[in-house]
Coordinates of C-alpha atoms in Angstrom, one line a residue:
M1 CA 7.0 -65.4 9.5
R2 CA 3.8 -63.6 10.1
A3 CA 0.9 -65.9 11.2
F4 CA -2.6 -64.7 10.9
E5 CA -5.1 -66.7 13.0
N6 CA -7.8 -66.1 10.4
I7 CA -8.9 -64.2 7.3
D8 CA -10.2 -61.3 9.4
E9 CA -6.8 -60.7 10.9
L10 CA -5.2 -60.7 7.3
V11 CA -7.9 -58.2 6.1
A12 CA -6.9 -56.0 8.9
A13 CA -3.3 -56.0 7.6
K14 CA -4.4 -54.5 4.2
G15 CA -1.7 -51.8 3.2
E16 CA 1.1 -53.3 5.4
H17 CA 4.4 -54.8 4.4
L18 CA 4.2 -58.4 5.7
G19 CA 7.9 -59.1 5.8
F20 CA 10.7 -61.0 4.0
G21 CA 11.2 -64.6 3.3
E22 CA 14.4 -66.7 3.5
W23 CA 17.1 -66.5 1.0
H24 CA 17.2 -69.2 -1.8
E25 CA 20.2 -70.0 -4.0
V26 CA 19.4 -70.3 -7.7
T27 CA 21.4 -73.2 -9.1
Q28 CA 22.4 -74.2 -12.6
E29 CA 20.6 -77.6 -12.0
Q30 CA 17.4 -75.7 -11.2
V31 CA 17.8 -73.4 -14.4
N32 CA 18.5 -76.5 -16.6
L33 CA 15.4 -78.4 -15.2
F34 CA 13.3 -75.2 -15.9
A35 CA 14.7 -75.0 -19.4
D36 CA 13.7 -78.7 -20.0
A37 CA 10.2 -78.1 -18.6
T38 CA 9.5 -75.1 -20.7
L39 CA 11.6 -76.0 -23.8
D40 CA 13.4 -72.7 -23.3
H41 CA 17.1 -73.7 -23.9
Q42 CA 18.4 -70.3 -24.9
W43 CA 22.2 -70.2 -24.4
I44 CA 22.2 -67.3 -21.8
H45 CA 20.5 -69.9 -19.4
I46 CA 22.1 -73.2 -20.1
D47 CA 25.5 -72.8 -21.9
V48 CA 27.7 -72.0 -19.0
E49 CA 30.9 -71.3 -21.1
K50 CA 29.2 -69.2 -23.8
A51 CA 27.1 -67.3 -21.1
A52 CA 30.3 -66.5 -19.3
K53 CA 31.4 -64.5 -22.3
G54 CA 27.9 -63.0 -22.9
P55 CA 26.2 -59.8 -21.7
F56 CA 25.6 -60.9 -18.1
G57 CA 29.0 -62.5 -17.4
G58 CA 27.4 -65.9 -16.7
P59 CA 24.3 -67.9 -17.1
V60 CA 21.0 -66.3 -15.8
A61 CA 17.8 -67.8 -14.6
H62 CA 14.7 -67.4 -16.8
G63 CA 12.6 -64.5 -15.9
Y64 CA 9.7 -66.9 -15.5
L65 CA 11.7 -69.2 -13.4
T66 CA 12.1 -66.3 -10.9
L67 CA 8.4 -65.6 -11.1
S68 CA 7.6 -69.3 -10.5
L69 CA 9.6 -69.3 -7.4
V70 CA 7.2 -66.6 -5.8
P71 CA 5.0 -69.2 -4.1
Y72 CA 7.9 -70.9 -2.7
L73 CA 9.7 -67.6 -1.5
V74 CA 6.4 -66.2 -0.1
R75 CA 5.7 -69.3 2.1
D76 CA 8.2 -68.1 4.7
V77 CA 6.6 -64.6 4.8
Y78 CA 3.1 -65.2 6.0
T79 CA 0.5 -67.8 6.6
V80 CA -3.2 -67.7 7.3
K81 CA -4.6 -70.3 9.7
N82 CA -8.1 -71.7 9.9
I83 CA -8.8 -71.7 6.2
K84 CA -9.6 -74.5 3.8
M85 CA -7.1 -73.5 1.1
G86 CA -5.3 -70.7 -0.8
V87 CA -4.9 -70.8 -4.6
N88 CA -3.0 -68.8 -7.2
Y89 CA -5.3 -66.8 -9.4
G90 CA -2.7 -65.0 -11.5
S91 CA -0.8 -61.8 -11.8
N92 CA -1.8 -58.2 -12.7
K93 CA 1.8 -56.9 -13.5
V94 CA 5.1 -58.6 -13.8
R95 CA 8.5 -57.0 -14.4
F96 CA 12.0 -58.3 -14.4
P97 CA 14.3 -55.3 -13.7
Q98 CA 17.5 -57.3 -13.2
P99 CA 18.6 -60.8 -14.3
V100 CA 19.4 -63.5 -11.7
L101 CA 22.9 -64.9 -12.2
V102 CA 23.2 -68.7 -11.4
G103 CA 24.6 -68.9 -7.9
A104 CA 22.8 -65.7 -6.7
R105 CA 20.5 -65.8 -3.7
V106 CA 17.0 -64.4 -3.9
R107 CA 14.2 -63.7 -1.4
A108 CA 10.7 -62.2 -1.4
G109 CA 9.3 -59.2 0.4
V110 CA 5.5 -59.0 0.3
E111 CA 3.0 -56.0 0.7
L112 CA -0.7 -56.7 1.1
L113 CA -2.2 -54.2 -1.5
D114 CA -5.9 -55.2 -1.4
V115 CA -8.4 -57.7 -0.1
S116 CA -11.8 -58.1 -1.6
D117 CA -14.8 -60.4 -1.2
I118 CA -15.5 -63.0 -3.9
A119 CA -17.9 -65.9 -4.0
L120 CA -15.3 -68.4 -2.8
G121 CA -14.0 -66.2 0.1
K122 CA -11.3 -63.5 -0.3
Q123 CA -9.2 -62.3 -3.2
L124 CA -5.8 -60.9 -2.2
V125 CA -3.6 -58.7 -4.2
T126 CA 0.0 -58.7 -3.0
K127 CA 3.0 -56.8 -4.4
V128 CA 5.9 -59.2 -4.3
V129 CA 9.4 -58.0 -4.8
V130 CA 12.1 -60.6 -5.3
E131 CA 15.4 -59.2 -4.2
I132 CA 18.8 -60.4 -5.2
E133 CA 21.3 -60.5 -2.3
G134 CA 23.7 -57.6 -2.8
G135 CA 21.9 -56.3 -5.9
D136 CA 20.8 -52.7 -6.4
K137 CA 17.7 -53.6 -8.4
P138 CA 15.1 -56.4 -7.8
A139 CA 14.9 -59.5 -9.9
C140 CA 11.1 -59.4 -10.1
V141 CA 8.3 -57.1 -9.2
A142 CA 4.8 -58.7 -9.5
E143 CA 1.3 -58.1 -8.3
I144 CA 0.2 -61.5 -7.3
V145 CA -3.6 -62.4 -7.2
S146 CA -4.6 -65.2 -4.8
V147 CA -7.8 -66.7 -3.5
I148 CA -8.3 -67.7 0.1
V149 CA -11.3 -70.1 1.0
P150 CA -12.5 -69.9 4.6

């Protein structure tokens, strides 16, 4: 965990890789709950028997489930102290190069690409790469935009 004492320390880290988070196992229960929440009940996600015979050899997490895990996965990478709050502002680019099989473990690596001034404080752009343990391609590569309020 990389801990910045304040926003100025974070700004000084622009261009740096901030580290990697902890591994997280993606479970079938998590996939099913996401399917229920998003009304996306495609068989490759929730039908374990049919998915076992499908193109991935088993059920896979929704790409957007993987993306939605980014805030959770990043929380172990870095923190900024002495701020009021940090909020999600969106994403610039998102790609899903490799599906995440249920039971796989994923983690995030974070690179601080840009920091700019905005009315509320600072806008951050980070490159987040969600890795699959033992995989040769990442599950997700995204430019995440956040706002930090001093």
